[in-house]
Structure formats: structure tokens, C-alpha cells
Tab-separated table of C-alpha atoms and ligand atoms in Angstrom:
chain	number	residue	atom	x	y	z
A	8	UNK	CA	-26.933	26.578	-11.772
A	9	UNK	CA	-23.883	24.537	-9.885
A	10	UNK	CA	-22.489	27.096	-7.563
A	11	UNK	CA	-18.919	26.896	-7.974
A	12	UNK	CA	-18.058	28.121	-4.044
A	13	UNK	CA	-19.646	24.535	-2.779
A	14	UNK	CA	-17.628	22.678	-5.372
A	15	UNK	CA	-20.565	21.491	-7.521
A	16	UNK	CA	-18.458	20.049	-10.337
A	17	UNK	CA	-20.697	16.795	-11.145
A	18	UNK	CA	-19.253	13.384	-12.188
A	19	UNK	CA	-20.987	12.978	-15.567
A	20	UNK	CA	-18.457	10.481	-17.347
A	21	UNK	CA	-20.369	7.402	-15.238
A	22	UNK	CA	-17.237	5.008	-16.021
A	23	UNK	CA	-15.601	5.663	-12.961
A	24	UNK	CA	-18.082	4.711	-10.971
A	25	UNK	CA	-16.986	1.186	-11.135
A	26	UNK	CA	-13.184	1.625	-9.923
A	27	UNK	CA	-14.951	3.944	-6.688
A	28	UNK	CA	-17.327	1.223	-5.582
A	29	UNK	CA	-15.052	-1.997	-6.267
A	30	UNK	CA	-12.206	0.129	-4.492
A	31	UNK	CA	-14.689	0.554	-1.822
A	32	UNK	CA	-15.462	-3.438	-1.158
A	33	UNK	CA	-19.169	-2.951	-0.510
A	34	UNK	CA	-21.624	-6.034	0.839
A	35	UNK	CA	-24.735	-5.379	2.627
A	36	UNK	CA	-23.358	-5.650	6.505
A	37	UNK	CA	-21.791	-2.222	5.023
A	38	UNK	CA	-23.025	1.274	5.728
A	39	UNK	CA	-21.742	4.179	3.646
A	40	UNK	CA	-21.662	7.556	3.924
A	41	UNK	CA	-21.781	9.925	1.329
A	42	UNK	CA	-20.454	13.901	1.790
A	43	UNK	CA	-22.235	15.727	-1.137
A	44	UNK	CA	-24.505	13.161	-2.677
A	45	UNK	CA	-25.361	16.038	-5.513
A	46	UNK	CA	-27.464	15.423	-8.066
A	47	UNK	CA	-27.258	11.128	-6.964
A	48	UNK	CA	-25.143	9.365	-9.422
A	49	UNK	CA	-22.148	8.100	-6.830
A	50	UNK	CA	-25.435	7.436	-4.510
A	51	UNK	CA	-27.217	5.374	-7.049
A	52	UNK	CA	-24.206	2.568	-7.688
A	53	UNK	CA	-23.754	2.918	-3.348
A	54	UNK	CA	-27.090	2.108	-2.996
A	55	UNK	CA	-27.053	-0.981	-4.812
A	56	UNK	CA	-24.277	-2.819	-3.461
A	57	UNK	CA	-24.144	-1.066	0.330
A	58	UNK	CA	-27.057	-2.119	2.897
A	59	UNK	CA	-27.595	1.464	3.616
A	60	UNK	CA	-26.506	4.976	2.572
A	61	UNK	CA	-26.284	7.859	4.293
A	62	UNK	CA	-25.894	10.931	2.344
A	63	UNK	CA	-25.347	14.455	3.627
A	64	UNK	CA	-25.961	17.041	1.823
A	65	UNK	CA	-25.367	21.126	2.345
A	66	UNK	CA	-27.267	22.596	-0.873
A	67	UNK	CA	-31.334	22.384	0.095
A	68	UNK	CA	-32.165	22.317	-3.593
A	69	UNK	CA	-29.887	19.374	-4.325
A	70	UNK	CA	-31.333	17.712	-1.355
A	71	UNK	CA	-34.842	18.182	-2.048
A	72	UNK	CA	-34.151	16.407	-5.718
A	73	UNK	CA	-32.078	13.772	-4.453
A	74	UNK	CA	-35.445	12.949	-1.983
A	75	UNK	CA	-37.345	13.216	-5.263
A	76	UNK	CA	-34.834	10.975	-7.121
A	77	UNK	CA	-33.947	7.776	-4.968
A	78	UNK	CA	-36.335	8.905	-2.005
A	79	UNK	CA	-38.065	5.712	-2.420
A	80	UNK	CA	-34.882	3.290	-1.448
A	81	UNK	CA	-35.337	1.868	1.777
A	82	UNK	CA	-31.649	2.023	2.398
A	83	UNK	CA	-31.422	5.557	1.910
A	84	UNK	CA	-30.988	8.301	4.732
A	85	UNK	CA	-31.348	12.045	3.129
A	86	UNK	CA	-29.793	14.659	5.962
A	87	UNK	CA	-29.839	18.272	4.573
A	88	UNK	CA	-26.724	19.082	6.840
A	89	UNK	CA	-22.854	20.909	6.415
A	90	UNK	CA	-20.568	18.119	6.747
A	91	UNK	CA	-18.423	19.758	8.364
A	92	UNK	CA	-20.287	20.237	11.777
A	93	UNK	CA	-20.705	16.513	11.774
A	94	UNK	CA	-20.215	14.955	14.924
A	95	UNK	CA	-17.776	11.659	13.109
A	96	UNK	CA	-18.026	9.600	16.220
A	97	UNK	CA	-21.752	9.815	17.203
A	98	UNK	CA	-22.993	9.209	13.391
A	99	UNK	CA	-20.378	5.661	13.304
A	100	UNK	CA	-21.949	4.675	16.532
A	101	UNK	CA	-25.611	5.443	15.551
A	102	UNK	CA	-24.577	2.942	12.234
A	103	UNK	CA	-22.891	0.242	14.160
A	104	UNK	CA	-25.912	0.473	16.845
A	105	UNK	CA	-28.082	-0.328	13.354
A	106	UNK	CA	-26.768	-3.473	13.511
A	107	UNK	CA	-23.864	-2.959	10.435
A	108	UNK	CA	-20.482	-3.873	10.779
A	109	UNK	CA	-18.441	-1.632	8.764
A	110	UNK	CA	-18.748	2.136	8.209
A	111	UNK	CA	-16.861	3.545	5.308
A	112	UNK	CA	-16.553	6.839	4.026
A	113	UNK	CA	-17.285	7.000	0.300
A	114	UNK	CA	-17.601	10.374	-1.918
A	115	UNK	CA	-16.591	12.895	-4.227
A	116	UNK	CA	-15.860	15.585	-2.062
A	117	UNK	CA	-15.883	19.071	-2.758
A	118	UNK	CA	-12.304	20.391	-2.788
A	119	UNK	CA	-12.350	23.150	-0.391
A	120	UNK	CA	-13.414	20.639	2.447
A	121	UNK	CA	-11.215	17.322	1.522
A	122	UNK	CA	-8.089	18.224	3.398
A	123	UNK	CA	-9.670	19.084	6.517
A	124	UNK	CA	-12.723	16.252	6.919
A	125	UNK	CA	-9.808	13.231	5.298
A	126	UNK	CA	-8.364	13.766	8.682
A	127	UNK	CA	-11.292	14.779	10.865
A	128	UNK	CA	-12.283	11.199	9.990
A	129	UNK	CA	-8.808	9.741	10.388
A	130	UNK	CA	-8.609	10.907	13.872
A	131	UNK	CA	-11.998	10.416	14.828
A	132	UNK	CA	-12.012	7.342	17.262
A	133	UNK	CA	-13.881	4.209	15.988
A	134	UNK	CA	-14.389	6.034	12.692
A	135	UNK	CA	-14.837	5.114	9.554
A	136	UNK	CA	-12.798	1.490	8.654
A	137	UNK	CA	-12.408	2.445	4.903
A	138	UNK	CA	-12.354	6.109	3.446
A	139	UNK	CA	-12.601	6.339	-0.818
A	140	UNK	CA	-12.975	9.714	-1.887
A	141	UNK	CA	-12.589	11.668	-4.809
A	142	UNK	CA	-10.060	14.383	-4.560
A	143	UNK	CA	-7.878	17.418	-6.110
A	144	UNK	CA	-5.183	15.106	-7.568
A	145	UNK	CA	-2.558	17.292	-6.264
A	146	UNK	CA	-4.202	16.116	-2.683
A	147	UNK	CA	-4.607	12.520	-3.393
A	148	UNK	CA	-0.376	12.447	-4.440
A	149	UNK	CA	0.515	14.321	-1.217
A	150	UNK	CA	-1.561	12.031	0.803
A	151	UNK	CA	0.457	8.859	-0.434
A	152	UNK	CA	3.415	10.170	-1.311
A	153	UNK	CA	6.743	8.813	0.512
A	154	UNK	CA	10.001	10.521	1.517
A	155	UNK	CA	11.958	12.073	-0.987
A	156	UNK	CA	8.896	12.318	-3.325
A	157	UNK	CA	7.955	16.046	-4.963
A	158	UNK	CA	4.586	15.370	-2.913
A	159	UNK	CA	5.637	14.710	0.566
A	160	UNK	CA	4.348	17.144	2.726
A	161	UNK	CA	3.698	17.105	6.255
A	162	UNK	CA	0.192	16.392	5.410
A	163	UNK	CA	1.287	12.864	4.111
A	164	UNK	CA	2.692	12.292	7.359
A	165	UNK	CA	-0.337	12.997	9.273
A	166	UNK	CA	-2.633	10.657	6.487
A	167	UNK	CA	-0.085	7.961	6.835
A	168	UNK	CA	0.082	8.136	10.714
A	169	UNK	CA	-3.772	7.648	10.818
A	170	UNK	CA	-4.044	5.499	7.672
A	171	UNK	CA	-2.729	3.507	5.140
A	172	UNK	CA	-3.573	5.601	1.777
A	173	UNK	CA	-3.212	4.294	-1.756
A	174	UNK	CA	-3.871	6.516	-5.270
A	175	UNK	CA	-6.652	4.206	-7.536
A	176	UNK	CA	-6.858	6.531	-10.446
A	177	UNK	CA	-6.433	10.036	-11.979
A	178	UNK	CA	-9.548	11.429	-13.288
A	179	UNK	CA	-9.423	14.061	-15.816
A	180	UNK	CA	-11.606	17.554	-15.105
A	181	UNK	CA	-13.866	16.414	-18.517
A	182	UNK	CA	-15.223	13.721	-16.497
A	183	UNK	CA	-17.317	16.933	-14.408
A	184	UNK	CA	-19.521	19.340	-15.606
A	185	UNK	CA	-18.716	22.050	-15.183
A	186	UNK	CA	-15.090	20.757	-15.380
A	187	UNK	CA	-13.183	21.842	-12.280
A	188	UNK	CA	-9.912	24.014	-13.127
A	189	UNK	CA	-7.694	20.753	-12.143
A	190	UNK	CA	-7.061	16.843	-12.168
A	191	UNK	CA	-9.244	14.975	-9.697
A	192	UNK	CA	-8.058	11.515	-8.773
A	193	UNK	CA	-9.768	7.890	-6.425
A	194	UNK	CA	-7.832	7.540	-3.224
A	195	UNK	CA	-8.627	4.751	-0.734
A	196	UNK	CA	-7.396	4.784	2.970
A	197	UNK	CA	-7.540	2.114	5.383
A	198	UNK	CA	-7.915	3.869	8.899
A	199	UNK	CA	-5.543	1.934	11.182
A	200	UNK	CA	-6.463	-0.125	14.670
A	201	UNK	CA	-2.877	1.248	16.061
A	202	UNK	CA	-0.622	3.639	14.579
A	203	UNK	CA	3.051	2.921	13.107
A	204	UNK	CA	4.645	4.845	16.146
A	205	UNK	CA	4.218	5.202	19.657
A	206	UNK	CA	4.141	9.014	20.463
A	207	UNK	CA	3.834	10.411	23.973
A	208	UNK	CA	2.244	13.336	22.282
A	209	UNK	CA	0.877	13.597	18.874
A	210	UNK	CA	-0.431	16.794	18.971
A	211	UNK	CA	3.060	18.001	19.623
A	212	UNK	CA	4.221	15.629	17.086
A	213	UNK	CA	2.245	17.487	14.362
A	214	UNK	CA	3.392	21.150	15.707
A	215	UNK	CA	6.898	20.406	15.501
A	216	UNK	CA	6.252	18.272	11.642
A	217	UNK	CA	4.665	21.394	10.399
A	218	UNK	CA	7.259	23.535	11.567
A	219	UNK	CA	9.660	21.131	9.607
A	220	UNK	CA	7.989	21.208	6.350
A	221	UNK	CA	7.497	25.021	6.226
A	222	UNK	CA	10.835	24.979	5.031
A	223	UNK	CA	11.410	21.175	3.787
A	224	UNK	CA	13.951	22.264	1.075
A	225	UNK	CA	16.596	23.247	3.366
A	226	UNK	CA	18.875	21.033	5.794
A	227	UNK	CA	17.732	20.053	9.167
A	228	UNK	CA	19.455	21.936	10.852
A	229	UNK	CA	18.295	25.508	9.112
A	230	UNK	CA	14.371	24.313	8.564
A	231	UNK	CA	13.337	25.409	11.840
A	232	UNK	CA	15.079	28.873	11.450
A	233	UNK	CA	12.442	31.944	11.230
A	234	UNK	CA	9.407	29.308	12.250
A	235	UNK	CA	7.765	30.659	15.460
A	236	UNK	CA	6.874	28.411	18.579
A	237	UNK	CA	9.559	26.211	17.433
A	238	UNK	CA	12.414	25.356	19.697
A	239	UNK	CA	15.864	26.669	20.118
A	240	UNK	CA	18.603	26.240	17.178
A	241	UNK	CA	20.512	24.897	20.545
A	242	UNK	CA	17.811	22.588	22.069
A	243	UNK	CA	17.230	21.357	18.343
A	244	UNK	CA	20.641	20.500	17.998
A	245	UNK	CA	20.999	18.247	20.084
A	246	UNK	CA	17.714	16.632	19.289
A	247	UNK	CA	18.986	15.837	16.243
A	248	UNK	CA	22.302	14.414	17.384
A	249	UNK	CA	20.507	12.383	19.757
A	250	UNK	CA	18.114	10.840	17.471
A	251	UNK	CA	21.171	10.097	14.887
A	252	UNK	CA	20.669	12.118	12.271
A	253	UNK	CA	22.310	13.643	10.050
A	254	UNK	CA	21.629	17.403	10.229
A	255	UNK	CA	22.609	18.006	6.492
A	256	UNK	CA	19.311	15.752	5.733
A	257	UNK	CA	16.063	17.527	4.864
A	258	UNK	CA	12.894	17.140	6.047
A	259	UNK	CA	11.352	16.168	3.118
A	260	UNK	CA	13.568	12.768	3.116
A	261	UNK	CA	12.903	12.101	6.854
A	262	UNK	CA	10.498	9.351	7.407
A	263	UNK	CA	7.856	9.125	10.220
A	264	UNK	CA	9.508	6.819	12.529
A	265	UNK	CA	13.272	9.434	12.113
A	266	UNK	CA	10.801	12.764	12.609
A	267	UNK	CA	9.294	10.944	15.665
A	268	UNK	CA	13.064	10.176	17.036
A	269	UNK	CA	13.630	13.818	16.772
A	270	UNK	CA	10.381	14.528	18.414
A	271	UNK	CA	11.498	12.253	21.557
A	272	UNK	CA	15.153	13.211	21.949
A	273	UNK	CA	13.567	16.817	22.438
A	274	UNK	CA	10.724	15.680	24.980
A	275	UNK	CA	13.786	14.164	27.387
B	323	SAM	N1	-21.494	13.299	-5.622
B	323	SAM	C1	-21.834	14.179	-6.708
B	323	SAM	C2	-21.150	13.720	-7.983
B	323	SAM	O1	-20.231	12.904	-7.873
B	323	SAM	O2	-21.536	14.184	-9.037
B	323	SAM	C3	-21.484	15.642	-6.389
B	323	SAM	C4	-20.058	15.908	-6.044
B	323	SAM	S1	-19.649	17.616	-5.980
B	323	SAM	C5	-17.904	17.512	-6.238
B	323	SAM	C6	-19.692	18.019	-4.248
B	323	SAM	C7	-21.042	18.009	-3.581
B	323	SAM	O3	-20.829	18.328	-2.189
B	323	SAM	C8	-22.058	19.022	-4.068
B	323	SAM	O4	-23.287	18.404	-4.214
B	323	SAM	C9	-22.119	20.092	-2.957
B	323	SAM	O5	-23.335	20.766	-2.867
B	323	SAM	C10	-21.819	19.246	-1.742
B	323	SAM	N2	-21.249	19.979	-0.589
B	323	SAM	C11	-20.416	21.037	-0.624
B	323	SAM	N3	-20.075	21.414	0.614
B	323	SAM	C12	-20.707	20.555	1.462
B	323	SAM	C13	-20.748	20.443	2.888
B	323	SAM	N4	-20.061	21.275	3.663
B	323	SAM	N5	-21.495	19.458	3.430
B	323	SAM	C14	-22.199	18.602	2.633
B	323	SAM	N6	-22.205	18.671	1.290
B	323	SAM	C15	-21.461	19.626	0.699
């Protein structure tokens, strides 16, 4: 029985697999890593084009069949493990040390996890080069959506400031069984070398964005209003002024490098 609270909805219609692995530019100098390798089918087409796999995976049952399954590839590494105590860093170094040259992320995640590990990995240094994953569609548009879209969302900030994101495909929910409730859809990010703007502090950086998008619908100068640990109408004032925009704007049209003018004027 799939249990529903680890997001076991398996890919069944197979036709997909195609768009995930060509999206993912696999030779053999590339090792993969798979979050939630299930019941084998996304690991199967991996295995034949990557020169290894590495699939983690949290149900012991699903692991134990997946040994029983491909167990006999040399290229594939079985780790009964949560994904999300994963040390990011020390497993891309312990592939790179195996002599491979790229490490990409590639997987249908389980939903409750994707938002989180997408920019775990992002952030974690000399991480993953290429990330294509398998999301809640909803997810996948916020993560490439620009200003001024329905979808943007501090969260596409923070992809887009680690990455460079772009939606492959919707995938309907009869493509699983059990079908999830929603739309899945193929995103592919490139992590980037450097980011697209210098910041003096990102963590503050996202603190402040957050605070902006709690309330993206209203103007500037109002979005920060009831949001605590944010600063002064006063002190964000003048912010504002200083960075040259127009405080009737909302957040949701503000690009990166505009929120990260804001973000300055208020560090001086
Ligand atoms: N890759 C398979 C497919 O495409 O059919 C299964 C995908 S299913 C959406 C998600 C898989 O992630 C399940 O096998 C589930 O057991 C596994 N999973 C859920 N939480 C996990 C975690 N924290 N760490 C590792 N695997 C996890």
C-alpha cells in the first residue's frame, strides 16, 4: 500500500521519462542522484544513460525491492536514508572524489519535501550543477515565474538568486497511481557559479523579501505594515526613496536587482 504521508504517488504513464532524462543532459562522466527512487522506474532510464546513480530512499520496503530490482547494476548505490538529513556538500564531494565531473540532482520528489531540499541544494556550496525534478505544478510556476506574474512569490526570488529555473512540462495527476490531488510538472535549474547580485548579506536579504511578499498585493510603502522584525515605516521610507522607487509599486512587480536596492539603501 503507497502511504500517502511520504508522497508515494508513482509515475506509471512511462512517456515522460524521456523529456526528464533529455532535460537532464546525461553522459557517463555524470553522477545522479535520485530522492525517492520508489518502486525504480525514473532509476531504470538514469541508470542507463548516467555513469552512476545514487538513489536515496526513506521507505525500507521500497528500498529492499529496489535492491531486489536493479541491485545487480554496477552503477547503482542503494542508501536506505531521509533525504532530508543529507549532508548536500559531503555526498557532491564523495561523487566528484569518484572521479565524475558533474553531479546533478534528478527526481520526482515527494511534495511535502520539494520546497525545502530545491533550495537546500541551491545553497549548498559546490552542489549539484543541474537540478530536474518533478514537482507540485503550482511549485514549479512559482519557481520560474517573473515580476508581475500571478506566481511570483518570494520563493521565486530565492530559486532565481541561486539558479536559473525553467518549466519543461505539466504532467497531469493520471500519469501517478494513486493520482496525487494536483498537477505535477518537469522543472530544470541550472545552479549558478555567481549570483545576479552582489549582497552584503543574503540572509538579511531573504528576511526583509519575505516580509515584502507577506503582503505583495499592496503598495510598497503599506507591505511592510503589521509584519514583525521588519523595519520602521520611517527607516523604510527612505529606503525606498533612496533606492528610486516608486512607493506606489508593489512587491510583486519589483525585480531582484530593485528589492536588493531597497535592501542596501537600508543597510547605509
Ligand atoms: N521515483 C518514483 C516514481 O517516479 O515513481 C517515486 C516517486 S514518489 C513521488 C516519492 C518517493 O520519495 C517515494 O518512493 C517515497 O517513499 C520517497 N520519499 C519520501 N520522503 C522521502 C525522504 N524524506 N527521503 C527519501 N525518500 C523519500
Amino acid at each position: 500500500m503507497p502511504k500517502p504521508r511520504l508522497g508515494q504517488h508513482f509515475l506509471v504513464d512511462l512517456s515522460f521519462l524521456g523529456l526528464i532524462t533529455k532535460s537532464a543532459e546525461l553522459s557517463r562522466t555524470d553522477a545522479v542522484i535520485e530522492v525517492g527512487p520508489g518502486k525504480g522506474v525514473l532509476t531504470k532510464a538514469l541508470l542507463a544513460q548516467a555513469g552512476m546513480v545514487l538513489a536515496m530512499e526513506i521507505d525500507e520496503r521500497l528500498a529492499n525491492r529496489l535492491h531486489e530490482k536493479l541491485g545487480h547494476s554496477e552503477n547503482l548505490e542503494i542508501r536506505h536514508q531521509d533525504a532530508r538529513r543529507v549532508d548536500w556538500q559531503a555526498v557532491n564531494l564523495e561523487l566528484r572524489q569518484k572521479g565524475y565531473k558533474k553531479v546533478k540532482m534528478v527526481s520526482n520528489l515527494p511534495y511535502y519535501l520539494a520546497t525545502q531540499m530545491v533550495i537546500h541544494l541551491l545553497a549548498t556550496q559546490d552542489g549539484c550543477e543541474r537540478i530536474v525534478i518533478m514537482v507540485q505544478e503550482e511549485v514549479a510556476r512559482r519557481m520560474c515565474a517573473q515580476p508581475g506574474g500571478r506566481d511570483y512569490s518570494a520563493y521565486s526570488i530565492a530559486v532565481q538568486y541561486y539558479g536559473k529555473p525553467s518549466f519543461i512540462k505539466k504532467v497531469p495527476a493520471s500519469a501517478f497511481q494513486p493520482p496525487p490531488r494536483v498537477s505535477s510538472a518537469i522543472v530544470c535549474i541550472d545552479r549558478r557559479s555567481t549570483p545576479p547580485i552582489e549582497l552584503s548579506n543574503p540572509e538579511y536579504f531573504f528576511i526583509l523579501v519575505h516580509g515584502m511578499f507577506m503582503h505583495r498585493r499592496k503598495t510598497l510603502r503599506k507591505c511592510l505594515q503589521g509584519v514583525s522584525g521588519m523595519p520602521t515605516l520611517l527607516v523604510w521610507e527612505k529606503a525606498i526613496a533612496q533606492a528610486g522607487i516608486d512607493f506606489k509599486r508593489r512587491p510583486e512587480t519589483l525585480d531582484m536587482g530593485e528589492v536588493a536596492r531597497i535592501v542596501t539603501a537600508l543597510e547605509k
